[in-house]
Short mmCIF file of C-alpha atoms in Angstrom, two decimals:
data_model
loop_
_atom_site.label_atom_id
_atom_site.label_comp_id
_atom_site.label_asym_id
_atom_site.label_seq_id
_atom_site.Cartn_x
_atom_site.Cartn_y
_atom_site.Cartn_z
CA MET A 1 -63.37 -37.83 -10.26
CA THR A 2 -60.05 -39.67 -10.56
CA THR A 3 -58.72 -43.10 -9.81
CA ALA A 4 -55.29 -44.54 -9.20
CA TYR A 5 -53.61 -46.02 -12.22
CA PRO A 6 -53.31 -49.81 -12.16
CA VAL A 7 -50.16 -51.37 -10.82
CA SER A 8 -48.73 -53.30 -13.75
CA PRO A 9 -45.59 -55.45 -13.76
CA ASN A 10 -42.89 -55.01 -16.34
CA THR A 11 -42.66 -57.43 -19.26
CA VAL A 12 -40.14 -58.04 -22.02
CA LEU A 13 -42.30 -56.20 -24.57
CA ALA A 14 -43.25 -53.32 -22.27
CA ASN A 15 -39.60 -52.85 -21.34
CA ALA A 16 -38.72 -52.39 -25.01
CA LEU A 17 -41.30 -49.63 -25.59
CA SER A 18 -41.80 -46.06 -24.47
CA HIS A 19 -45.43 -46.02 -25.60
CA ALA A 20 -47.82 -48.90 -26.29
CA GLU A 21 -48.42 -47.80 -29.88
CA ASP A 22 -44.67 -47.97 -30.56
CA VAL A 23 -45.14 -51.70 -31.18
CA LEU A 24 -46.45 -50.68 -34.62
CA THR A 25 -43.54 -48.36 -35.45
CA PRO A 26 -41.43 -50.91 -37.39
CA ARG A 27 -44.36 -51.73 -39.67
CA VAL A 28 -45.25 -48.08 -40.27
CA LEU A 29 -41.65 -47.15 -41.08
CA ASP A 30 -41.23 -50.15 -43.36
CA ALA A 31 -44.48 -49.60 -45.26
CA ALA A 32 -44.32 -45.78 -45.38
CA PRO A 33 -48.08 -45.80 -46.00
CA GLU A 34 -50.28 -43.02 -47.28
CA ARG A 35 -52.99 -44.15 -44.87
CA ILE A 36 -53.42 -46.68 -42.06
CA VAL A 37 -56.55 -48.78 -41.60
CA PHE A 38 -57.24 -50.38 -38.23
CA VAL A 39 -59.44 -53.44 -38.81
CA VAL A 40 -61.57 -54.69 -35.92
CA GLY A 41 -64.31 -57.30 -36.20
CA THR A 42 -67.11 -58.53 -33.97
CA GLN A 43 -69.75 -61.22 -34.19
CA ILE A 44 -73.09 -59.42 -34.14
CA ASN A 45 -74.76 -62.18 -32.14
CA GLY A 46 -76.37 -59.97 -29.54
CA ALA A 47 -75.61 -56.96 -27.39
CA PRO A 48 -71.90 -56.17 -26.99
CA HIS A 49 -70.18 -56.82 -23.66
CA ILE A 50 -67.44 -54.76 -22.05
CA GLY A 51 -64.67 -56.73 -23.75
CA THR A 52 -66.02 -55.74 -27.16
CA SER A 53 -66.29 -52.08 -26.15
CA LEU A 54 -62.77 -52.12 -24.71
CA VAL A 55 -61.22 -53.39 -27.94
CA GLN A 56 -63.24 -50.99 -30.07
CA SER A 57 -62.41 -47.92 -27.99
CA LEU A 58 -58.72 -48.85 -27.89
CA THR A 59 -58.81 -49.24 -31.67
CA PHE A 60 -60.00 -45.67 -32.15
CA ALA A 61 -57.66 -44.28 -29.49
CA THR A 62 -54.64 -46.07 -30.96
CA ALA A 63 -55.56 -44.87 -34.45
CA ALA A 64 -55.59 -41.29 -33.16
CA ARG A 65 -52.19 -41.74 -31.51
CA ILE A 66 -50.60 -43.30 -34.58
CA ARG A 67 -51.97 -40.51 -36.75
CA GLY A 68 -50.49 -37.94 -34.39
CA LYS A 69 -47.14 -39.72 -34.20
CA PHE A 70 -46.58 -40.25 -37.93
CA GLY A 71 -48.83 -37.63 -39.52
CA VAL A 72 -50.54 -40.32 -41.62
CA PRO A 73 -54.34 -40.42 -41.97
CA ALA A 74 -55.83 -43.27 -39.94
CA GLU A 75 -59.27 -44.82 -40.01
CA VAL A 76 -61.17 -47.73 -38.48
CA GLN A 77 -62.82 -50.49 -40.49
CA PHE A 78 -65.44 -52.40 -38.52
CA GLY A 79 -66.18 -55.93 -39.70
CA ALA A 80 -69.68 -56.94 -38.63
CA LEU A 81 -69.60 -60.73 -38.67
CA ASP A 82 -73.15 -61.61 -39.62
CA ASN A 83 -72.11 -65.19 -40.35
CA ALA A 84 -72.24 -65.86 -36.60
CA PRO A 85 -74.62 -68.71 -35.72
CA TYR A 86 -78.20 -67.60 -35.10
CA ALA A 87 -79.50 -71.12 -34.49
CA VAL A 88 -77.78 -74.50 -34.20
CA VAL A 89 -79.66 -77.82 -34.36
CA THR A 90 -78.81 -81.51 -34.60
CA ASP A 91 -80.22 -83.79 -37.27
CA HIS A 92 -81.35 -86.69 -35.10
CA GLU A 93 -81.23 -89.13 -38.01
CA THR A 94 -77.59 -88.50 -38.93
CA GLY A 95 -76.18 -86.74 -35.87
CA HIS A 96 -74.83 -83.90 -38.01
CA ARG A 97 -74.98 -80.38 -36.62
CA TYR A 98 -76.47 -77.59 -38.70
CA GLN A 99 -76.41 -73.84 -38.27
CA ARG A 100 -78.31 -70.90 -39.65
CA ALA A 101 -76.35 -67.67 -39.51
CA TYR A 102 -77.63 -64.20 -38.71
CA ALA A 103 -77.23 -63.27 -42.37
CA GLN A 104 -79.70 -65.95 -43.44
CA ALA A 105 -82.01 -65.66 -40.43
CA LEU A 106 -82.37 -61.86 -40.36
CA GLY A 107 -81.77 -61.01 -44.00
CA GLU A 108 -79.78 -58.05 -45.27
CA GLN A 109 -82.09 -55.39 -43.84
CA GLY A 110 -82.32 -57.14 -40.49
CA VAL A 111 -78.53 -57.26 -40.22
CA VAL A 112 -78.30 -53.55 -41.05
CA GLU A 113 -80.81 -52.79 -38.31
CA GLN A 114 -78.87 -54.95 -35.84
CA VAL A 115 -75.63 -53.10 -36.58
CA ASP A 116 -77.32 -49.69 -36.51
CA LYS A 117 -78.93 -50.47 -33.17
CA LEU A 118 -76.09 -52.15 -31.29
CA TYR A 119 -72.82 -50.88 -32.76
CA ARG A 120 -73.05 -47.81 -34.96
CA PRO A 121 -74.05 -45.36 -32.17
CA LEU A 122 -70.90 -46.20 -30.18
CA PHE A 123 -68.69 -46.00 -33.26
CA THR A 124 -70.18 -42.68 -34.31
CA ILE A 125 -69.44 -41.02 -30.97
CA LEU A 126 -65.92 -42.51 -30.78
CA SER A 127 -65.31 -41.24 -34.31
CA GLU A 128 -66.55 -37.75 -33.47
CA ARG A 129 -64.61 -37.50 -30.21
CA LEU A 130 -61.29 -38.54 -31.75
CA ASN A 131 -61.85 -37.30 -35.30
CA VAL A 132 -61.11 -40.79 -36.65
CA PRO A 133 -63.36 -41.84 -39.55
CA TYR A 134 -64.79 -45.34 -39.74
CA THR A 135 -66.57 -47.65 -42.14
CA VAL A 136 -68.74 -50.70 -41.57
CA GLU A 137 -68.67 -53.84 -43.70
CA THR A 138 -70.64 -56.98 -42.96
CA TYR A 139 -69.13 -60.36 -43.69
CA SER A 140 -71.91 -60.91 -46.24
CA GLN A 141 -70.74 -57.83 -48.12
CA GLN A 142 -67.11 -58.86 -47.82
CA GLN A 143 -67.59 -62.41 -49.12
CA ALA A 144 -69.68 -61.13 -52.03
CA GLY A 145 -66.89 -58.80 -53.17
CA GLU A 146 -65.00 -59.73 -56.31
CA HIS A 147 -61.55 -59.22 -54.77
CA PHE A 148 -62.31 -61.45 -51.76
CA ARG A 149 -63.63 -64.21 -54.02
CA ARG A 150 -60.74 -64.01 -56.45
CA THR A 151 -58.37 -64.21 -53.49
CA TRP A 152 -60.11 -67.37 -52.28
CA LEU A 153 -60.15 -68.91 -55.76
CA ARG A 154 -56.43 -68.19 -56.19
CA ALA A 155 -55.68 -69.75 -52.80
CA LEU A 156 -57.62 -72.96 -53.47
CA PRO A 157 -54.90 -74.77 -55.48
CA ARG A 158 -52.43 -74.09 -52.64
CA MET A 159 -54.70 -75.02 -49.76
CA ASP A 160 -52.98 -78.37 -49.28
CA ALA A 161 -50.01 -76.41 -47.93
CA ALA A 162 -52.14 -74.29 -45.60
CA ARG A 163 -54.86 -76.65 -44.41
CA TRP A 164 -52.95 -78.08 -41.44
CA TRP A 165 -52.37 -74.55 -40.18
CA LEU A 166 -56.08 -73.80 -40.41
CA ALA A 167 -57.16 -77.11 -38.88
CA PRO A 168 -54.22 -78.72 -37.03
CA SER A 169 -56.32 -81.59 -35.65
CA SER A 170 -57.96 -82.73 -38.88
CA GLY A 171 -56.37 -80.94 -41.82
CA VAL A 172 -59.85 -80.00 -43.04
CA ALA A 173 -60.43 -76.25 -43.31
CA HIS A 174 -64.16 -75.80 -42.92
CA ILE A 175 -66.22 -74.04 -45.55
CA ARG A 176 -69.99 -73.65 -45.37
CA VAL A 177 -72.34 -72.81 -48.23
CA PRO A 178 -75.87 -72.26 -46.91
CA CYS A 179 -78.63 -74.05 -48.77
CA PRO A 180 -79.78 -71.65 -51.51
CA ARG A 181 -83.42 -72.72 -51.43
CA PRO A 182 -85.76 -69.81 -50.55
CA ALA A 183 -86.22 -69.22 -46.79
CA CYS A 184 -83.73 -71.99 -45.96
CA GLY A 185 -80.07 -71.05 -45.46
CA TRP A 186 -79.11 -74.00 -43.25
CA ALA A 187 -75.55 -75.33 -43.56
CA GLU A 188 -73.55 -78.13 -41.98
CA LYS A 189 -71.77 -76.52 -39.03
CA HIS A 190 -68.69 -78.72 -39.24
CA ALA A 191 -68.88 -79.29 -43.01
CA GLU A 192 -68.36 -83.06 -42.77
CA ARG A 193 -70.14 -83.69 -46.07
CA THR A 194 -69.14 -80.45 -47.77
CA HIS A 195 -66.70 -80.80 -50.67
CA VAL A 196 -64.97 -78.21 -52.86
CA GLN A 197 -64.10 -78.79 -56.50
CA HIS A 198 -61.78 -76.19 -58.01
CA VAL A 199 -63.04 -75.97 -61.59
CA GLY A 200 -60.68 -73.20 -62.69
CA PRO A 201 -59.34 -69.75 -61.82
CA GLU A 202 -62.84 -68.28 -62.15
CA ARG A 203 -65.02 -70.92 -60.55
CA ALA A 204 -65.41 -73.55 -57.86
CA ILE A 205 -68.28 -75.93 -57.15
CA VAL A 206 -69.17 -76.69 -53.54
CA SER A 207 -71.42 -79.66 -52.79
CA ALA A 208 -73.14 -80.09 -49.44
CA VAL A 209 -76.15 -81.65 -47.73
CA CYS A 210 -79.05 -79.58 -46.40
CA LEU A 211 -80.95 -80.33 -43.21
CA HIS A 212 -84.26 -80.13 -45.08
CA HIS A 213 -83.51 -80.44 -48.80
CA GLY A 214 -80.78 -83.05 -49.11
CA GLU A 215 -77.83 -82.75 -51.49
CA TYR A 216 -77.16 -79.52 -53.36
CA GLU A 217 -74.40 -77.69 -55.19
CA VAL A 218 -73.37 -74.04 -55.11
CA LYS A 219 -71.20 -72.31 -57.69
CA ILE A 220 -68.71 -69.80 -56.30
CA ASP A 221 -67.35 -67.29 -58.80
CA PRO A 222 -66.11 -63.67 -58.72
CA THR A 223 -69.56 -62.26 -59.45
CA GLY A 224 -70.94 -62.98 -55.99
CA GLU A 225 -73.09 -65.99 -56.81
CA GLY A 226 -73.44 -68.37 -53.86
CA TYR A 227 -72.67 -67.56 -50.21
CA LEU A 228 -69.11 -68.36 -49.10
CA ASP A 229 -68.98 -68.88 -45.33
CA LEU A 230 -65.50 -69.73 -44.09
CA ALA A 231 -64.57 -70.97 -40.62
CA THR A 232 -62.84 -68.46 -38.35
CA LEU A 233 -59.17 -69.10 -39.14
CA TYR A 234 -59.94 -69.72 -42.82
CA ARG A 235 -61.89 -66.46 -43.04
CA ASN A 236 -59.05 -64.51 -41.45
CA LEU A 237 -56.55 -66.08 -43.84
CA ILE A 238 -58.47 -64.95 -46.92
CA LYS A 239 -59.34 -61.55 -45.45
CA GLU A 240 -55.71 -60.83 -44.64
CA LEU A 241 -54.41 -62.32 -47.86
CA ALA A 242 -56.76 -59.99 -49.73
CA VAL A 243 -55.20 -56.84 -48.26
CA THR A 244 -51.54 -57.80 -48.56
CA GLY A 245 -49.76 -56.01 -51.33
CA LYS A 246 -52.21 -53.10 -51.44
CA THR A 247 -49.90 -50.20 -52.15
CA GLY A 248 -50.17 -47.08 -50.04
CA THR A 249 -52.22 -48.63 -47.22
CA LEU A 250 -51.05 -50.37 -44.05
CA TYR A 251 -53.69 -52.61 -42.48
CA VAL A 252 -53.50 -53.23 -38.74
CA MET A 253 -55.51 -56.21 -37.49
CA VAL A 254 -56.81 -55.39 -34.00
CA LYS A 255 -58.03 -58.24 -31.80
CA GLY A 256 -58.46 -59.23 -28.18
CA GLY A 257 -55.53 -60.85 -26.44
CA ASP A 258 -57.08 -64.32 -26.73
CA TRP A 259 -56.28 -64.14 -30.46
CA VAL A 260 -52.52 -64.23 -29.84
CA PHE A 261 -52.52 -68.00 -30.14
CA GLY A 262 -54.89 -68.27 -33.12
CA SER A 263 -53.01 -65.63 -35.06
CA GLN A 264 -49.91 -67.82 -34.99
CA LEU A 265 -51.84 -70.34 -37.07
CA VAL A 266 -53.09 -67.67 -39.47
CA ASP A 267 -49.54 -66.40 -39.91
CA GLY A 268 -48.37 -69.95 -40.57
CA ALA A 269 -51.07 -70.40 -43.21
CA LEU A 270 -50.17 -67.09 -44.87
CA GLN A 271 -46.53 -68.13 -45.08
CA ALA A 272 -47.51 -71.57 -46.36
CA LEU A 273 -49.25 -69.78 -49.23
CA GLY A 274 -46.05 -67.92 -50.06
CA LEU A 275 -46.00 -64.72 -48.01
CA THR A 276 -42.77 -63.65 -46.37
CA GLN A 277 -42.50 -62.47 -42.78
CA GLY A 278 -42.44 -58.85 -43.93
CA GLN A 279 -45.66 -59.31 -45.90
CA LEU A 280 -47.68 -60.50 -42.92
CA PRO A 281 -50.27 -57.98 -41.69
CA ALA A 282 -49.51 -55.75 -38.73
CA ARG A 283 -51.25 -56.90 -35.55
CA LEU A 284 -52.32 -55.28 -32.30
CA PHE A 285 -53.62 -57.39 -29.43
CA CYS A 286 -55.67 -55.59 -26.79
CA PRO A 287 -55.95 -56.55 -23.10
CA MET A 288 -58.23 -59.42 -22.16
CA ILE A 289 -60.83 -59.23 -19.40
CA LEU A 290 -60.59 -62.20 -17.05
CA SER A 291 -62.87 -63.94 -14.59
CA ASP A 292 -61.85 -64.78 -11.03
CA THR A 293 -60.42 -68.09 -12.25
CA GLY A 294 -58.11 -66.42 -14.77
CA ALA A 295 -60.21 -67.52 -17.75
CA LYS A 296 -61.50 -65.07 -20.34
CA LEU A 297 -64.72 -63.40 -19.20
CA SER A 298 -67.49 -65.27 -21.03
CA LYS A 299 -70.96 -63.80 -21.32
CA SER A 300 -72.36 -67.06 -22.67
CA LEU A 301 -70.95 -69.22 -19.85
CA ILE A 302 -72.36 -66.87 -17.21
CA ARG A 303 -75.79 -66.78 -18.82
CA GLU A 304 -75.80 -70.56 -19.17
CA GLY A 305 -75.08 -70.86 -15.45
CA ARG A 306 -71.71 -72.54 -16.04
CA ALA A 307 -69.77 -69.63 -14.56
CA ALA A 308 -70.54 -66.93 -12.02
CA LEU A 309 -70.36 -63.18 -12.49
CA PRO A 310 -66.89 -62.33 -11.15
CA GLU A 311 -66.52 -60.52 -7.86
CA GLY A 312 -66.58 -56.77 -8.36
CA ALA A 313 -68.12 -57.03 -11.83
CA ALA A 314 -71.48 -55.47 -12.68
CA PRO A 315 -74.29 -56.94 -14.81
CA TRP A 316 -73.98 -54.14 -17.38
CA MET A 317 -70.56 -55.52 -18.30
CA LEU A 318 -72.33 -58.43 -20.00
CA ASP A 319 -74.80 -56.18 -21.83
CA THR A 320 -73.52 -52.66 -22.28
CA ARG A 321 -77.04 -51.41 -23.03
CA ASP A 322 -77.60 -51.71 -19.27
CA TRP A 323 -74.89 -49.15 -18.49
CA PRO A 324 -76.42 -46.86 -15.80
CA GLY A 325 -76.07 -43.65 -17.75
CA SER A 326 -76.10 -42.14 -21.21
CA LEU A 327 -74.18 -43.44 -24.20
CA ALA A 328 -72.15 -40.22 -24.25
CA GLU A 329 -71.13 -40.82 -20.65
CA TYR A 330 -70.26 -44.43 -21.47
CA VAL A 331 -67.96 -43.26 -24.27
CA ASP A 332 -66.34 -40.74 -21.90
CA ARG A 333 -65.59 -43.53 -19.45
CA LEU A 334 -64.27 -45.80 -22.20
CA LEU A 335 -61.93 -43.11 -23.50
CA SER A 336 -60.76 -42.29 -19.99
CA MET A 337 -59.95 -45.95 -19.48
CA ALA A 338 -58.27 -46.11 -22.89
CA GLU A 339 -56.07 -43.20 -21.87
CA VAL A 340 -55.06 -45.06 -18.72
CA VAL A 341 -54.36 -48.31 -20.57
CA LEU A 342 -52.37 -46.53 -23.29
CA SER A 343 -50.45 -44.36 -20.82
CA ASP A 344 -47.81 -47.03 -20.24
CA PRO A 345 -46.93 -50.19 -22.21
CA ARG A 346 -47.13 -52.12 -18.95
CA HIS A 347 -50.82 -51.20 -18.67
CA PHE A 348 -51.58 -52.19 -22.27
CA PHE A 349 -49.77 -55.49 -22.68
CA ARG A 350 -51.51 -57.31 -19.84
CA SER A 351 -54.96 -58.58 -18.86
CA TYR A 352 -57.47 -57.16 -16.38
CA SER A 353 -59.87 -58.86 -14.02
CA ALA A 354 -63.50 -57.94 -14.54
CA GLY A 355 -63.55 -56.36 -11.09
CA GLU A 356 -60.53 -54.17 -11.82
CA LEU A 357 -62.00 -53.04 -15.12
CA SER A 358 -65.28 -52.22 -13.41
CA ARG A 359 -63.36 -50.05 -10.95
CA MET A 360 -61.55 -48.27 -13.77
CA MET A 361 -64.82 -47.63 -15.61
CA THR A 362 -66.72 -46.28 -12.63
CA ALA A 363 -63.92 -44.00 -11.39
CA PRO A 364 -62.05 -42.87 -14.51
CA THR A 365 -59.26 -40.38 -14.88
CA PRO A 366 -59.89 -37.23 -16.93
CA ARG A 367 -59.56 -37.99 -20.64
CA SER A 368 -56.45 -36.64 -22.33
CA VAL A 369 -56.41 -38.51 -25.66
CA SER A 370 -55.79 -35.66 -28.06
CA ALA A 371 -58.40 -34.98 -30.70
CA PRO A 372 -57.35 -32.54 -33.43
#
C-alpha cells in the first residue's frame, strides 16, 4: 500500500540542502566526533501522542542516516522528564500554587514502570529496526549526577547575566526544591518564595515554603543531596552546558518545531555564560503537528474540551496505545512516514496538519530507511 508524497513548498533552508540531515553537516565536520548522541526528551505525564512518536522516530531515523553519511557511530539518549507535574493545587490561604512531580508522586520504581510501559517498547523496536542503540535517563537521575550539579554550581555566580534570557518577563529563573519531609515532595510551582544562596563552589542552600510544613532549607551539593528541579529553559541551559566541551562526542538536541523560539533564549543564556557561537549544541527541529486553526495539536486542550479533534484526525493520535494494530505495525508506519518526511528537505522543514499526518500514517509508503 502506497500513498502520494506530500506537496511541500520550497523554503530558504530547504533550498540550501540536498537532504534534510545535511543541516547537521557543518557541526559534524567542525567537531570531527568519534560518536554522535541524539538527545530527545519527553515529559512522562501520560500516554504519548502522535507528536511524541513522530519526533522519536525521526530521531532514530536521522541518527541512522548521519551514521551512514559520516561513518560515525550514532546513538539516541532519551530523557524521561519525571519532574513533570503530577498534581497542582492552590493554597487558598496564600494563593500560591504548588506542584508534586511524577518523581515524588510515583517514586523511583513507579517512574521506571511508567517508562517501561509507555516508552521503552517503542524505543526498543526502533533501535532494533535501525540498529541504533539507545539509553534512557530520567531527570531525577540526571539532576542527581555529580557533573550536572557541579555545572549548576559553577553557573550560579554568573546567573545574573543569564537570568533575563531564562525569564525575560521577570528576570527570575525558577528553581524548585521539593519538601524533603517523608511522603511530601510538594514545591512552589512558580518559586515565588524560593531563594538560592551560593555558599561556595561545592554547595548552595535553597530555602522555600512547603504547602504543609512551612519553611525549609535544602542543601545542594555534588553528592546528590537534595532534589534540584529547574524550570524548562533553566533545565535545558544546565543540561546543554554540561555536555559542551566533551571531547570526542557531538550532542544533537532534537526537539519539536515549537522549540525553535524557546531555543533562541537558551542559546542567549549559554552565550551570556561565556560560550561562543561555535560551542553551542547542535540542534534539530522536527515538524510540528497542527490543528485546523494552525495551532500546535494539544492533547490536553482537546481533553479539557477547549479544542476539538481536528478534521481527519483519529482518537489514537492523542493516545498511541489506541492504535488499531500491533506495536510492530505502528513502528512500521512511523518509519515509513519518517522515510517520506526525510526524503526531501521541503518535507522535513515544515509542519503537518493532524489530518494530513493521519493520512500518511494509514497509507504509508514502503520503508527504505537503510538498516545495516
